[in-house]
Coordinates of C-alpha atoms and ligand atoms in Angstrom, one line a residue:
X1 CA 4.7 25.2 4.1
X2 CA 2.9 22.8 1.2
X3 CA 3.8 19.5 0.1
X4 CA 1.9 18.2 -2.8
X5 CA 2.6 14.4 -2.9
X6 CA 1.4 12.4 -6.2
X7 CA 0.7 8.8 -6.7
X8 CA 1.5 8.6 -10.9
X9 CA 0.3 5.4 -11.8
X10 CA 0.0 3.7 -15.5
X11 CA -3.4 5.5 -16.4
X12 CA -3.5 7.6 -13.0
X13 CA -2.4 10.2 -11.5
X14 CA -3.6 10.5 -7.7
X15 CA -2.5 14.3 -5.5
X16 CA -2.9 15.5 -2.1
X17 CA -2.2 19.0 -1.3
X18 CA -1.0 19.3 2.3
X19 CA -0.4 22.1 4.4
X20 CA 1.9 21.1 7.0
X21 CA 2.0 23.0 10.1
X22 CA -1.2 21.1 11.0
X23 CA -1.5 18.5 8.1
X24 CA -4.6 19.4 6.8
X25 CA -5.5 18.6 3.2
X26 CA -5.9 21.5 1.1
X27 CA -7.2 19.5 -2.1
X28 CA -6.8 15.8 -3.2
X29 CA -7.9 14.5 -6.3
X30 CA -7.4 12.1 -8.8
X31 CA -6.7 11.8 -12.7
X32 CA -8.2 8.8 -14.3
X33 CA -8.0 7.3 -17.6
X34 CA -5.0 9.1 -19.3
X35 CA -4.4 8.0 -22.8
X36 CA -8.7 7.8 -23.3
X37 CA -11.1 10.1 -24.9
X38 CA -13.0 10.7 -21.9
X39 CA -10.4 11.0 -19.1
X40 CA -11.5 12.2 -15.5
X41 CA -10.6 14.3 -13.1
X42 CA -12.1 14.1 -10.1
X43 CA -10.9 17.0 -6.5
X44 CA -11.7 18.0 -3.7
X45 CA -11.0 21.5 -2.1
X46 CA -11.5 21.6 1.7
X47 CA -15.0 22.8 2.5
X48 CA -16.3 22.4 -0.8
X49 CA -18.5 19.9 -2.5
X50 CA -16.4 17.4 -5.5
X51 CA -15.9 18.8 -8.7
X52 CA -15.9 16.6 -11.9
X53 CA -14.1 17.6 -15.0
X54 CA -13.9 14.9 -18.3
X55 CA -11.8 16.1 -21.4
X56 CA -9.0 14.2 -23.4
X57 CA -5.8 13.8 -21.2
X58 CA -3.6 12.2 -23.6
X59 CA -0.8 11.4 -21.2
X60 CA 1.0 12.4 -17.7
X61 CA 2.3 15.3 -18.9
X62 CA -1.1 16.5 -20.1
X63 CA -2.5 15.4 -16.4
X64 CA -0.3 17.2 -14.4
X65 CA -0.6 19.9 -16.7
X66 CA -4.4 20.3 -15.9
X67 CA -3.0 19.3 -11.9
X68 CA -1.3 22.6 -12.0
X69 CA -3.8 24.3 -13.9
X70 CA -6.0 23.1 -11.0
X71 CA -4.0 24.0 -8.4
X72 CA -3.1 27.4 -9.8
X73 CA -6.7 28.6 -10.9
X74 CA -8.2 27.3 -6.9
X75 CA -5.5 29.7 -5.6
X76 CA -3.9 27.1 -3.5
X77 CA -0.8 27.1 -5.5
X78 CA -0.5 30.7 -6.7
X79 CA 3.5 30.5 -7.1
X80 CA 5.6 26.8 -7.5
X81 CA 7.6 29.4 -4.8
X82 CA 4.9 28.4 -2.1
X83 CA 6.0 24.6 -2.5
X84 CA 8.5 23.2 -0.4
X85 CA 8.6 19.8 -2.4
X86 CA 6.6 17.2 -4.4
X87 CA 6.3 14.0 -2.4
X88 CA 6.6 10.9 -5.1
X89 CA 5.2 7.3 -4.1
X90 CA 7.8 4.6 -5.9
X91 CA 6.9 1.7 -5.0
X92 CA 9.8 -0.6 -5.6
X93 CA 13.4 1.3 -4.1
X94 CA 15.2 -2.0 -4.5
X95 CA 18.1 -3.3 -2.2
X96 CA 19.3 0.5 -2.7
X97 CA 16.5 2.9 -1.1
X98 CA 16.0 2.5 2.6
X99 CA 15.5 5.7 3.2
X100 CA 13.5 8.6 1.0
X101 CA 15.5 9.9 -0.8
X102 CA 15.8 14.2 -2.6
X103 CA 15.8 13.3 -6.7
X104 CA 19.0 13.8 -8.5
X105 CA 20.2 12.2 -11.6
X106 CA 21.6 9.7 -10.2
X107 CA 18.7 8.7 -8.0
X108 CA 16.9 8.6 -11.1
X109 CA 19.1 6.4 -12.5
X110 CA 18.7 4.3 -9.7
X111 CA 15.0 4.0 -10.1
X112 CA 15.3 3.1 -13.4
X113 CA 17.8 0.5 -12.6
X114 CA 14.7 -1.0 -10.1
X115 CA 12.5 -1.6 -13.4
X116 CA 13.1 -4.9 -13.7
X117 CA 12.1 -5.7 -10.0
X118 CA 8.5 -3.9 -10.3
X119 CA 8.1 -3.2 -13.9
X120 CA 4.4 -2.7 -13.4
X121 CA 4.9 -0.3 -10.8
X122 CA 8.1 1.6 -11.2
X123 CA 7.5 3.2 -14.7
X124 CA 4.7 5.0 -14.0
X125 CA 6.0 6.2 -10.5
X126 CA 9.3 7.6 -12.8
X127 CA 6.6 9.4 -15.6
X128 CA 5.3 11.3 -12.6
X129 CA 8.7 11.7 -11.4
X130 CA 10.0 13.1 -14.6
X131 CA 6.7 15.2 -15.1
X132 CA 6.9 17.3 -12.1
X133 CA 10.7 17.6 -12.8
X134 CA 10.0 19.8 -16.1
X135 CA 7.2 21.5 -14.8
X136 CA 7.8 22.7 -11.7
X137 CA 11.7 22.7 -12.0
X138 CA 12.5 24.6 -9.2
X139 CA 10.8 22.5 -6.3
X140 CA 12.7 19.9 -4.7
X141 CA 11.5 16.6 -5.6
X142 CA 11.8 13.7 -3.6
X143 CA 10.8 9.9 -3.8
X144 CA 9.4 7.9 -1.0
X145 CA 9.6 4.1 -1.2
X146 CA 6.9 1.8 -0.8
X147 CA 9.8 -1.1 0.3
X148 CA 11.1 1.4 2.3
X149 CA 10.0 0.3 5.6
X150 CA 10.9 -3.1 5.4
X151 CA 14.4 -3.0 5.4
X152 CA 15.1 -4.1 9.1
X153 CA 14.1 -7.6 8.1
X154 CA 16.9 -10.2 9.2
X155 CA 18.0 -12.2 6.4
X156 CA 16.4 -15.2 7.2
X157 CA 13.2 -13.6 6.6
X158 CA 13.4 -12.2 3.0
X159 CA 15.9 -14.7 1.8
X160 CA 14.2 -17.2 -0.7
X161 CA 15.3 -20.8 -0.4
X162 CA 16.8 -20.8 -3.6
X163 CA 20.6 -20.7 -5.0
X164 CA 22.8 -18.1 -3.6
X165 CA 23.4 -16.8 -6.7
X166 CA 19.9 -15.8 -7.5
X167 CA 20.4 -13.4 -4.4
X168 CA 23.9 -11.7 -4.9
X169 CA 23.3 -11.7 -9.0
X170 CA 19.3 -11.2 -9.5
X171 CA 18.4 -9.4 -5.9
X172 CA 15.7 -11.8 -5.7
X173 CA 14.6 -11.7 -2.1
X174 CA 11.7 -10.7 0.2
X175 CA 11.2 -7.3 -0.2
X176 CA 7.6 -6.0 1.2
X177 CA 5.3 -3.5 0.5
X178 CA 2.5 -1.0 1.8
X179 CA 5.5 0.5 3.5
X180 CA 4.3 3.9 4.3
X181 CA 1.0 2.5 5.6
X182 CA 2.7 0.2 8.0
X183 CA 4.7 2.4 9.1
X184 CA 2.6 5.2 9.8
X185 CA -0.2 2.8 11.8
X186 CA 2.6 1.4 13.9
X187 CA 3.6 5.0 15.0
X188 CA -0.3 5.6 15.6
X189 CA -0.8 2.1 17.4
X190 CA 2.2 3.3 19.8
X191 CA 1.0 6.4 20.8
X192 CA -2.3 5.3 21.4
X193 CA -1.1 2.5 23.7
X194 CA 0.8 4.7 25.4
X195 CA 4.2 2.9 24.9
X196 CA 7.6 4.0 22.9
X197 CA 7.7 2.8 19.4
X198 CA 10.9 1.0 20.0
X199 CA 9.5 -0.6 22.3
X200 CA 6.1 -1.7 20.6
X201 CA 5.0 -5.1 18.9
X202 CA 2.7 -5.6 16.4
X203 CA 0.6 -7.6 13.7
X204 CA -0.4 -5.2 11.2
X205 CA -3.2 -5.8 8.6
X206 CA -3.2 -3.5 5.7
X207 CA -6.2 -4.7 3.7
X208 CA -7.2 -2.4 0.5
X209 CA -7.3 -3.8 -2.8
X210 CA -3.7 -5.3 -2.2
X211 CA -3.2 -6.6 1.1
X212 CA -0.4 -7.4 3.1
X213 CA 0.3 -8.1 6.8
X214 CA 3.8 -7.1 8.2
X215 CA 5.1 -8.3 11.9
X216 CA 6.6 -5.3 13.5
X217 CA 9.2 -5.9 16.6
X218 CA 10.3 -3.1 18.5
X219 CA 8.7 -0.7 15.9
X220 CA 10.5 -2.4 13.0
X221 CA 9.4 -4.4 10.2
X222 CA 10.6 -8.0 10.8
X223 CA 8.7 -10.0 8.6
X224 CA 6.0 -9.0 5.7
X225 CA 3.7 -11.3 3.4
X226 CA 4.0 -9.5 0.3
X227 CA 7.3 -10.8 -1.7
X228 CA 9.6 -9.7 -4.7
X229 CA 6.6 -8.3 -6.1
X230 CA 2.8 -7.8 -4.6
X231 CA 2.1 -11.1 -5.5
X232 CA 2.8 -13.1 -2.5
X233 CA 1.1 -13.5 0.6
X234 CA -2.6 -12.9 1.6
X235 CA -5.4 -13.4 -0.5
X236 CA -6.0 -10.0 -2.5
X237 CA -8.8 -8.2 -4.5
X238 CA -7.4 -9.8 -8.3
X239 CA -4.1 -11.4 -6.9
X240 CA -4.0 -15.0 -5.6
X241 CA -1.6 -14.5 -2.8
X242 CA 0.5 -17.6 -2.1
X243 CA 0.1 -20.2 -4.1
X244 CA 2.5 -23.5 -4.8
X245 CA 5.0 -22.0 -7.9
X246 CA 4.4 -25.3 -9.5
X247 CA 1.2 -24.5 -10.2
X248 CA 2.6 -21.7 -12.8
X249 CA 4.3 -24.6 -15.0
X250 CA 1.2 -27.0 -14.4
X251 CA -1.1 -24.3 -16.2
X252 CA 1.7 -23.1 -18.8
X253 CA 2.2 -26.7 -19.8
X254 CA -1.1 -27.8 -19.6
X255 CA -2.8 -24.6 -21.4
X256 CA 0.1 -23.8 -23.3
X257 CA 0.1 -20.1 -22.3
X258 CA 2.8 -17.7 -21.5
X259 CA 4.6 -16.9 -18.7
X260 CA 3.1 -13.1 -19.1
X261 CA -0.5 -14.4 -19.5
X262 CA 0.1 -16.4 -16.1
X263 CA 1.4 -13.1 -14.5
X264 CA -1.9 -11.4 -15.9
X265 CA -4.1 -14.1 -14.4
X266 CA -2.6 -14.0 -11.0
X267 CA -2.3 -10.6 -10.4
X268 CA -5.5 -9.2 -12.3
X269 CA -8.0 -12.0 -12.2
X270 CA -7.2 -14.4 -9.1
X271 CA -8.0 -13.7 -5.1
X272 CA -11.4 -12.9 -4.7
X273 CA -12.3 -12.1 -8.6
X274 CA -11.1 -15.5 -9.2
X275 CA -12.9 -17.2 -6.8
X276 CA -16.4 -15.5 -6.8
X277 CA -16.0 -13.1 -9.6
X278 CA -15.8 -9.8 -7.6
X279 CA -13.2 -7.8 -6.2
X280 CA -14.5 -5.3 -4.8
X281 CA -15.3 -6.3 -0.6
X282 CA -18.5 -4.7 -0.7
X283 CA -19.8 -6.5 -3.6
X284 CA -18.6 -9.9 -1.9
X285 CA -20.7 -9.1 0.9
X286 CA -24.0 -8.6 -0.8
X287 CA -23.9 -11.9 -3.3
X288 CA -23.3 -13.9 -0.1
X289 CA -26.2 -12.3 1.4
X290 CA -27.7 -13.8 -1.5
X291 CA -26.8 -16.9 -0.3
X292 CA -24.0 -16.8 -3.2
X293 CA -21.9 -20.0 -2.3
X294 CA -18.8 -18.7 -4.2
X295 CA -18.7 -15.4 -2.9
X296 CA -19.4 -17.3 0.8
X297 CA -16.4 -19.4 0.2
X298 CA -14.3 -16.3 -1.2
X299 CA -15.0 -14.6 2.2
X300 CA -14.4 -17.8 4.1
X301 CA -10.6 -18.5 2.0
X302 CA -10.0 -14.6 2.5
X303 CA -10.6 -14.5 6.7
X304 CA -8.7 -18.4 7.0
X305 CA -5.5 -16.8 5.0
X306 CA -5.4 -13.7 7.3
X307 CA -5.5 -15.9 10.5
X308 CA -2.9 -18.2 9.4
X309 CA -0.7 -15.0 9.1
X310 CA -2.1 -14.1 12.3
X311 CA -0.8 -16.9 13.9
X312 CA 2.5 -17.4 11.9
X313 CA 4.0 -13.5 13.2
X314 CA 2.3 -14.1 16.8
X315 CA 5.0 -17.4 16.4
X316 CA 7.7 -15.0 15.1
X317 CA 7.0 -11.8 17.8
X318 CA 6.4 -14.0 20.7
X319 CA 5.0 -10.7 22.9
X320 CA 2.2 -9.0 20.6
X321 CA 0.8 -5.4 22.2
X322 CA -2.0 -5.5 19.0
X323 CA -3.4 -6.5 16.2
X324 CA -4.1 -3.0 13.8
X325 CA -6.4 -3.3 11.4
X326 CA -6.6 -1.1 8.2
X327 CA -7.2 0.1 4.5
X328 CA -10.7 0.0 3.2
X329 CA -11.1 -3.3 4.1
X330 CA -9.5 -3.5 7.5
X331 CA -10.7 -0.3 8.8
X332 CA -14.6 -1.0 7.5
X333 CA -15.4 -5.0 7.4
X334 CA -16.7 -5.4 11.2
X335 CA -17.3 -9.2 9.8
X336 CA -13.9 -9.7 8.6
X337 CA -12.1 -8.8 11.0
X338 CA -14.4 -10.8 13.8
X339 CA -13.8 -13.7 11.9
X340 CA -10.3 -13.6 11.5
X341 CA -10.0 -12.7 15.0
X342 CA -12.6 -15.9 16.6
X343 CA -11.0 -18.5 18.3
X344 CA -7.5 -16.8 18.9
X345 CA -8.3 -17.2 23.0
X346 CA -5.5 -18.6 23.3
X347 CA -2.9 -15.9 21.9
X348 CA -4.8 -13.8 24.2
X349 CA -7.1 -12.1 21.5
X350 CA -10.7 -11.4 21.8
X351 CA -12.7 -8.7 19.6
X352 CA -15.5 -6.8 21.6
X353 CA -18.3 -7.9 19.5
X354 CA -20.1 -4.3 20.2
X355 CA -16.9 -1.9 19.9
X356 CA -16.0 -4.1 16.7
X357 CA -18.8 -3.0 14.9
X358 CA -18.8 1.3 14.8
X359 CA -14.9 1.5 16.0
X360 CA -14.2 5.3 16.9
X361 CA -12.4 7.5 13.9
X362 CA -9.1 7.4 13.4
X363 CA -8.1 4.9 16.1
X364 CA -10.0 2.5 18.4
X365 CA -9.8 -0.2 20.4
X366 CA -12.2 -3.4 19.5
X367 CA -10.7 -5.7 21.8
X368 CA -11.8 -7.3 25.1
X369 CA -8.8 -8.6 25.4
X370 CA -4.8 -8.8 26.6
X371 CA -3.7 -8.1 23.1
X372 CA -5.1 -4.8 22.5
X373 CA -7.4 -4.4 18.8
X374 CA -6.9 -1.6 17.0
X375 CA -8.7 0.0 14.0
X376 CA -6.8 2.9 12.3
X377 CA -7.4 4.9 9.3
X378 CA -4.2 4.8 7.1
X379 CA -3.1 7.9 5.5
X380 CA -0.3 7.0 3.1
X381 CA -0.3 10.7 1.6
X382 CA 0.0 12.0 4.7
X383 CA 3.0 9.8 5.5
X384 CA 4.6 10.4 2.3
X385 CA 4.2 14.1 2.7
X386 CA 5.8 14.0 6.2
X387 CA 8.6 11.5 5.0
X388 CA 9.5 14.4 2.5
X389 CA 9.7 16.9 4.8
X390 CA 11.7 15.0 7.0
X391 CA 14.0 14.0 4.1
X392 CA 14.4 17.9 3.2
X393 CA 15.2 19.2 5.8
X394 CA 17.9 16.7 6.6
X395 CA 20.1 17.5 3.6
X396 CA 19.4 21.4 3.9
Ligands
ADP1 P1 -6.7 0.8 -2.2 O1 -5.9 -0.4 -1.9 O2 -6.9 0.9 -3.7 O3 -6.2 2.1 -1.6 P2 -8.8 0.8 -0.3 O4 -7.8 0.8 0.9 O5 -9.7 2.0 -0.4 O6 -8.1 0.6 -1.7 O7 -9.7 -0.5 -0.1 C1 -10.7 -0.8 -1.1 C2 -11.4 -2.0 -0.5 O8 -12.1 -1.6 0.7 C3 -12.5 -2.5 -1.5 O9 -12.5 -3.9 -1.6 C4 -13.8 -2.0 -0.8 O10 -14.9 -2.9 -1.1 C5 -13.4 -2.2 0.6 N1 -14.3 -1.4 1.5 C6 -14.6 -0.1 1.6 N2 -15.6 0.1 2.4 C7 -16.0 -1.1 2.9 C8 -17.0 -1.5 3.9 N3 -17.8 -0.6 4.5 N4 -17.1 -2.8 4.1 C9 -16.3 -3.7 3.5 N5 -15.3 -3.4 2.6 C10 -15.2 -2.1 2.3

């Protein structure tokens, strides 16, 4: 059986072809650039070396056009018949998706109805949607959410303090994302403790380009930094994280700029960008080994947000079993996560100065401590593709 799952986003289109009677990746690759000249289209096929291709993609339909073209000419996908489904990433399922879900019209619907909620997210994820509908009409099609995983959160936790109304009428609430990642750590962290998922607490740290950190009780998601939208929470790659709201009206009435180009600021050129004028973690780290004093206090601001999380879901678990740490950043900063980690005797956490900095591949244990350490590779694809499955072969 093969599950292809894409990740269609606004000038992107991001695949993984699995083969799931052991999960191996058969190709991934990823569509840049749609709508330029000079679009890209970078795979890889296991065993062999990346191939780059650059033409014209005009739009998703011309990307998964050359996806299936792809697919079809590497004789991986020699019939649609040899597909069991298409895995979709959405990223926002609203109050109503708690659960993947098989796409009908009316799921569809409701997607489009969730817009409003993540409207730089959602349209994209329903192009790619729509897409793979008309050109591979005969494979099921189903959506896994992004928000998905946090819906055990008590309501005290993702209610805003704001009027009631704002909840019943404009579902503004906590809603949390990097779902999938979460999700599929936690069930990693458990089985490498040793200990039922249900019966398993954790901090988990999913720090890519967006971060979040989510407190997991019992296996379930009962608290998580990001918000209504990405925005909220840790300090981020181009997103500021939390921030007092009044500084939105301070800048609108002091620049005299729009609520959209506040939006812009915060989500594309605040966090670390704003700070030292980098995003990317990598980057940071050399200017400050220049002795760069901005990019030294952009790490500094990035580690002291992570620990106050830390701290604030060890308060809300009580009993932690481990830290996980993951994402590009998480599962490759050896500095970061020592730093974020020092000092946290107390709560029982100490990081193993040696195992912290070449932690085994996928899962390892950096800790010298009570509270156990843990460094696992995500695999959101993966997740999404066995989410699918899962969801298929209940309604069959
Ligand atoms: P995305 O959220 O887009 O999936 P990733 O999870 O791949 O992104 O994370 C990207 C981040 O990981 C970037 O900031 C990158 O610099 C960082 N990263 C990757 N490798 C390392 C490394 N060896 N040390 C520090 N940061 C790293």
């Amino acid at each position: 059986m093969k599950i292809l799952v894409l990740n269609a986003g606004s000038s992107s289109v991001k695949y993984s072809l699995f083969a799931m009677h052991n999960h191996s990746v058969l190709v991934a690759g990823l569509i840049e650039r749609i709508g330029e000249k000079q679009a890209v289209h970078r795979f890889n096929a296991a065993g062999a070396a990346q191939q780059m291709l650059e033409m014209e993609i005009a739009n998703h339909q011309a990307a998964l056009q050359e996806l299936f073209r792809i697919l079809s000419a590497s004789g991986l996908l020699a019939d649609s018949r040899d597909l069991a489904c298409i895995g979709h990433r959405v990223v926002h399922g609203g109050e109503h998706f708690w659960q993947p879900a098989l796409i009908t019209p009316q799921v569809l619907a409701q997607i489009t109805a969730t817009i409003p909620l993540a409207p730089l997210h959602n349209p994209a994820n329903l192009l790619g949607i729509q897409e793979a509908i008309k050109q591979m009409p005969i494979v099921p099609q189903v959506a896994v959410f992004d928000t998905a995983f946090h819906h055990t959160m008590p309501d005290y936790a993702y209610r805003y303090a704001l009027p009631a109304e704002f909840y019943r009428e404009q579902r503004v609430r906590r809603y949390g994302f990097h779902g999938t990642s979460h999700g599929y750590v936690a069930k990693l962290a458990a089985q490498f403790l040793g200990k039922p998922l249900a019966e398993t607490n954790l901090i988990t740290l999913h720090l890519g380009n967006g971060a979040s950190v989510t407190a997991i009780e019992n296996g379930k998601s009962v608290d998580t930094s990001m918000g209504l939208t990405p925005l909220e929470g840790v300090m981020m790659g181009t997103r500021c994280g939390d921030i007092d709201p009044a500084i939105i009206f301070y800048l609108g009435r002091t620049l005299n700029i729009s609520n959209d180009a506040i939006e812009t600021l915060l989500n594309k050129n605040s966090g670390c960008k704003g700070v030292c004028g980098e995003n990317d973690m990598r980057s940071i780290h050399k200017l400050a080994e220049s002795d760069n004093l901005e990019a030294k206090l952009a790490l500094a601001m990035y580690a002291y947000r992570l620990k106050k999380y830390i701290g604030a879901y060890f308060a809300v678990l009580n009993r932690v079993d481990a830290l996980v740490f993951t994402g590009g950043i998480g599962e490759n900063d050896a500095w970061l996560r020592e730093t974020c980690c020092a000092n946290l005797s107390a709560l029982g956490i100490d990081i193993d100065h040696e195992k912290n900095q070449t932690p085994l591949r996928p899962c390892a244990d950096i800790s010298a401590s009570r509270v156990a350490v843990l460094v696992i590779k995500t695999d959101e694809e993966l997740e999404i593709a066995i989410q699918a499955k899962q969801c298929l072969e209940a309604v069959v």
